[in-house]
Amino acid sequence: GENVEQHPSTLSVQEGDSAVIKCTYSDSASNYFPWYKQELGKRPQLIIDIRSNVGEKKDQRIAVTLNKTAKHFSLHITETQPEDSAVYFCAASKGTYKYIFGTGTRLKVLA
Amino acid sequence: GAVVSQHPSWVICKSGTSVKIECRSLDFQATTMFWYRQFPKQSLMLMATSNEGSKATYEQGVEKDKFLINHASLTLSTLTVTSAHPEDSSFYICSAKDGDQPQHFGDGTRLSIL
C-alpha cells in the first residue's frame, strides 16, 4: 500500500545550525507534499508545501526540495532557533485529498 | 483565515458511554473533512474521510459502527465514539479543506476512557 518513510525520527541541532528531514514516498502518482509542524498537544500547522511541478520552494528559513524520479522530498531549516523545536511531519497525496503521513521527526534545537 | 475549531479539547468519561466530537470550519466551507487518530509520539493515522451530504469513507480496520461520522453541513462534521472503552483513549484530530486547498487541522480532542 501507499507508504511514506521519514528520517530521522529524532534530530538535535545547535541553535543557528541547519536541520534536514527526509521523506520517501511509494506512490508515484503523488503530486502534493505538505510539511506540518506540531508542538506538544497542539494542532499540526502547515509550514510549507510543494507540488510535483516544481523542484524546490523556499519561504524565509524554510525550504523544501522534491526529487520525483527518486520519490523523495526534504525539509531544510536554516539558522535554527529554539522555537523551531517541535515534531515535523511530511505527507504525500494525490491532489490535496488523502494525506499519507510520515512517522514524524522530533527536532530539538539546543540553545 | 482557514480556521478549524474542534470541541471538546479534552474529555474523560466512563467505559461504555458515547462521546461526540465536533469539528467546524469557521471561515471557509469545508467540502471535505478528515478524522485522524494519534497515539503518543506517533504519526497521524487517517480514520475516515467525509464529504458534505455523503456517507463517510472509512480506512481499513476502522469500525464504522464504532466511530460514527456525520458531515451534515459545509462547516460541521461530528465524530461519535460509541460505547467507548479504554482502548479508544487517544488524541483525535479533524482537518478540513475546501476544494483543492491544503488541509487545515483542528486543535484535537484528548479522549480518556476510564
Short mmCIF file of C-alpha atoms in Angstrom, two decimals:
data_model
loop_
_atom_site.label_atom_id
_atom_site.label_comp_id
_atom_site.label_asym_id
_atom_site.label_seq_id
_atom_site.Cartn_x
_atom_site.Cartn_y
_atom_site.Cartn_z
CA GLY A 1 0.00 0.00 0.00
CA GLU A 2 0.92 3.65 -0.01
CA ASN A 3 3.70 4.47 2.38
CA VAL A 4 5.79 7.45 3.44
CA GLU A 5 9.04 6.90 5.27
CA GLN A 6 10.57 9.74 7.25
CA HIS A 7 14.06 10.08 8.71
CA PRO A 8 15.49 10.76 11.17
CA SER A 9 12.99 10.09 13.96
CA THR A 10 14.85 12.46 16.25
CA LEU A 11 17.23 15.27 15.43
CA SER A 12 19.18 17.55 17.73
CA VAL A 13 21.00 20.59 16.40
CA GLN A 14 22.71 23.57 17.90
CA GLU A 15 20.96 26.89 17.60
CA GLY A 16 21.96 28.55 14.35
CA ASP A 17 22.77 25.29 12.58
CA SER A 18 20.69 23.79 9.78
CA ALA A 19 18.32 20.85 10.06
CA VAL A 20 17.33 18.49 7.27
CA ILE A 21 14.49 15.97 7.36
CA LYS A 22 13.97 13.50 4.55
CA CYS A 23 10.92 11.62 3.32
CA THR A 24 10.43 8.94 0.71
CA TYR A 25 7.07 8.05 -0.79
CA SER A 26 5.95 4.94 -2.59
CA ASP A 27 3.07 6.07 -4.80
CA SER A 28 4.44 7.61 -7.98
CA ALA A 29 1.06 9.27 -8.59
CA SER A 30 1.54 11.50 -5.53
CA ASN A 31 1.79 15.11 -6.58
CA TYR A 32 1.38 17.19 -3.44
CA PHE A 33 3.75 17.20 -0.47
CA PRO A 34 2.98 19.30 2.61
CA TRP A 35 5.05 19.65 5.76
CA TYR A 36 3.44 20.16 9.14
CA LYS A 37 4.87 21.30 12.46
CA GLN A 38 3.23 20.01 15.61
CA GLU A 39 4.02 21.27 19.09
CA LEU A 40 3.15 19.09 22.05
CA GLY A 41 -0.61 18.67 22.42
CA LYS A 42 -1.37 21.14 19.65
CA ARG A 43 -2.63 21.03 16.12
CA PRO A 44 -0.36 20.28 13.17
CA GLN A 45 0.35 23.51 11.33
CA LEU A 46 1.20 23.71 7.67
CA ILE A 47 4.62 25.31 7.29
CA ILE A 48 5.37 24.73 3.63
CA ASP A 49 4.18 22.61 0.75
CA ILE A 50 5.29 21.73 -2.74
CA ARG A 51 3.58 20.38 -5.80
CA SER A 52 5.16 17.98 -8.23
CA ASN A 53 5.58 20.54 -10.99
CA VAL A 54 8.40 22.28 -9.12
CA GLY A 55 11.64 21.00 -7.65
CA GLU A 56 12.20 23.48 -4.87
CA LYS A 57 10.30 26.03 -2.82
CA LYS A 58 11.58 28.43 -0.21
CA ASP A 59 9.95 30.56 2.46
CA GLN A 60 12.42 32.53 4.56
CA ARG A 61 14.36 29.98 6.66
CA ILE A 62 12.39 27.01 5.39
CA ALA A 63 12.81 25.23 2.07
CA VAL A 64 11.55 22.02 0.56
CA THR A 65 13.13 20.08 -2.30
CA LEU A 66 11.48 17.38 -4.37
CA ASN A 67 13.08 14.65 -6.46
CA LYS A 68 10.26 12.98 -8.37
CA THR A 69 12.49 10.42 -10.01
CA ALA A 70 13.79 9.15 -6.70
CA LYS A 71 10.43 9.77 -4.99
CA HIS A 72 11.85 11.69 -2.11
CA PHE A 73 11.50 15.16 -0.70
CA SER A 74 13.25 17.02 2.06
CA LEU A 75 12.66 19.85 4.50
CA HIS A 76 15.51 22.23 5.17
CA ILE A 77 15.51 24.66 8.08
CA THR A 78 18.38 27.13 8.23
CA GLU A 79 19.53 29.26 11.17
CA THR A 80 17.51 27.15 13.58
CA GLN A 81 16.03 28.74 16.68
CA PRO A 82 14.75 27.17 19.92
CA GLU A 83 11.18 27.85 18.83
CA ASP A 84 11.73 25.55 15.87
CA SER A 85 11.73 22.66 18.36
CA ALA A 86 8.68 20.50 17.59
CA VAL A 87 7.65 17.37 15.75
CA TYR A 88 7.65 17.69 11.99
CA PHE A 89 5.52 15.51 9.72
CA CYS A 90 5.80 15.12 5.99
CA ALA A 91 2.91 13.88 3.90
CA ALA A 92 2.22 12.83 0.34
CA SER A 93 -1.05 12.87 -1.52
CA LYS A 94 -2.70 12.95 -4.90
CA GLY A 95 -4.10 16.41 -5.14
CA THR A 96 -4.77 17.57 -1.58
CA TYR A 97 -7.14 14.77 -0.82
CA LYS A 98 -5.96 11.87 1.28
CA TYR A 99 -2.66 12.52 3.04
CA ILE A 100 -0.30 9.71 3.88
CA PHE A 101 1.80 10.99 6.75
CA GLY A 102 5.36 10.11 7.60
CA THR A 103 6.24 8.87 11.06
CA GLY A 104 7.44 12.24 12.28
CA THR A 105 10.75 13.80 13.31
CA ARG A 106 11.27 15.23 16.76
CA LEU A 107 13.53 18.25 16.31
CA LYS A 108 15.34 19.73 19.28
CA VAL A 109 17.22 22.96 18.87
CA LEU A 110 19.74 23.37 21.64
CA ALA A 111 20.38 26.91 22.85
CA GLY B 1 -8.04 32.53 7.51
CA ALA B 2 -8.67 28.78 7.30
CA VAL B 3 -9.51 28.25 10.96
CA VAL B 4 -10.80 24.89 12.14
CA SER B 5 -12.36 24.65 15.58
CA GLN B 6 -12.65 21.34 17.41
CA HIS B 7 -14.58 20.67 20.60
CA PRO B 8 -14.20 19.48 23.22
CA SER B 9 -10.45 19.73 23.66
CA TRP B 10 -10.43 17.21 26.47
CA VAL B 11 -12.95 14.68 27.70
CA ILE B 12 -12.89 12.00 30.35
CA CYS B 13 -15.74 9.54 30.58
CA LYS B 14 -16.64 6.14 31.87
CA SER B 15 -16.34 3.00 29.83
CA GLY B 16 -19.49 2.25 27.84
CA THR B 17 -20.55 5.82 27.24
CA SER B 18 -20.65 7.56 23.87
CA VAL B 19 -18.67 10.68 23.14
CA LYS B 20 -19.31 13.22 20.41
CA ILE B 21 -16.56 15.44 18.99
CA GLU B 22 -17.34 18.42 16.79
CA CYS B 23 -15.22 19.87 14.03
CA ARG B 24 -16.14 23.21 12.50
CA SER B 25 -14.60 25.26 9.73
CA LEU B 26 -15.05 28.85 10.88
CA ASP B 27 -14.18 30.94 7.87
CA PHE B 28 -14.46 28.64 4.88
CA GLN B 29 -16.68 25.96 3.51
CA ALA B 30 -15.23 22.51 4.05
CA THR B 31 -16.12 20.30 1.13
CA THR B 32 -14.15 17.51 2.76
CA MET B 33 -13.32 16.76 6.35
CA PHE B 34 -10.98 14.14 7.73
CA TRP B 35 -10.71 12.42 11.08
CA TYR B 36 -7.38 11.22 12.41
CA ARG B 37 -6.24 9.37 15.47
CA GLN B 38 -2.84 9.95 17.02
CA PHE B 39 -1.23 7.84 19.71
CA PRO B 40 1.54 9.35 21.87
CA LYS B 41 4.72 10.00 19.94
CA GLN B 42 3.23 8.52 16.79
CA SER B 43 2.02 9.81 13.47
CA LEU B 44 -1.48 10.78 12.42
CA MET B 45 -3.49 7.82 11.23
CA LEU B 46 -6.41 8.60 8.97
CA MET B 47 -9.63 7.07 10.23
CA ALA B 48 -12.18 8.33 7.72
CA THR B 49 -12.95 10.91 5.10
CA SER B 50 -16.28 12.66 4.84
CA ASN B 51 -17.80 14.80 2.16
CA GLU B 52 -20.75 17.03 2.93
CA GLY B 53 -24.01 15.20 2.45
CA SER B 54 -22.37 11.83 1.78
CA LYS B 55 -21.53 8.80 3.84
CA ALA B 56 -18.04 8.75 5.25
CA THR B 57 -15.36 6.57 3.74
CA TYR B 58 -13.54 4.60 6.42
CA GLU B 59 -9.98 3.37 6.29
CA GLN B 60 -9.26 -0.31 6.53
CA GLY B 61 -9.52 -1.56 10.09
CA VAL B 62 -11.67 1.30 11.35
CA GLU B 63 -15.07 0.16 12.59
CA LYS B 64 -17.75 2.37 11.10
CA ASP B 65 -20.29 1.31 13.71
CA LYS B 66 -17.85 2.26 16.43
CA PHE B 67 -16.84 5.62 15.01
CA LEU B 68 -19.90 7.34 13.61
CA ILE B 69 -19.21 10.30 11.37
CA ASN B 70 -21.72 12.86 10.25
CA HIS B 71 -20.95 15.70 7.85
CA ALA B 72 -24.33 17.39 7.69
CA SER B 73 -23.19 20.82 6.51
CA LEU B 74 -20.29 22.50 4.79
CA THR B 75 -18.97 23.75 8.12
CA LEU B 76 -19.60 20.93 10.57
CA SER B 77 -18.58 17.32 10.95
CA THR B 78 -19.01 15.19 14.05
CA LEU B 79 -17.31 12.03 15.23
CA THR B 80 -19.15 9.93 17.79
CA VAL B 81 -17.22 7.22 19.58
CA THR B 82 -19.91 4.77 20.59
CA SER B 83 -19.68 2.56 23.68
CA ALA B 84 -16.18 3.81 24.32
CA HIS B 85 -13.66 1.59 26.07
CA PRO B 86 -10.18 2.30 27.47
CA GLU B 87 -8.52 1.17 24.23
CA ASP B 88 -10.33 4.03 22.46
CA SER B 89 -8.40 6.54 24.54
CA SER B 90 -6.37 8.65 22.17
CA PHE B 91 -5.89 12.06 20.60
CA TYR B 92 -8.44 12.63 17.84
CA ILE B 93 -7.82 15.40 15.31
CA CYS B 94 -10.01 16.61 12.50
CA SER B 95 -9.00 18.51 9.41
CA ALA B 96 -10.96 20.33 6.77
CA LYS B 97 -10.33 21.57 3.29
CA ASP B 98 -12.10 23.46 0.57
CA GLY B 99 -11.66 22.09 -2.91
CA ASP B 100 -8.00 21.80 -3.86
CA GLN B 101 -6.72 23.76 -0.86
CA PRO B 102 -4.48 22.16 1.80
CA GLN B 103 -5.95 20.51 4.85
CA HIS B 104 -6.21 22.65 7.98
CA PHE B 105 -6.32 20.96 11.34
CA GLY B 106 -8.33 21.44 14.48
CA ASP B 107 -6.71 21.58 17.92
CA GLY B 108 -7.55 17.96 18.64
CA THR B 109 -9.52 16.22 21.35
CA ARG B 110 -7.82 14.21 24.04
CA LEU B 111 -10.17 11.37 24.94
CA SER B 112 -9.63 9.38 28.12
CA ILE B 113 -11.89 6.44 28.88
CA LEU B 114 -11.82 5.17 32.44
#
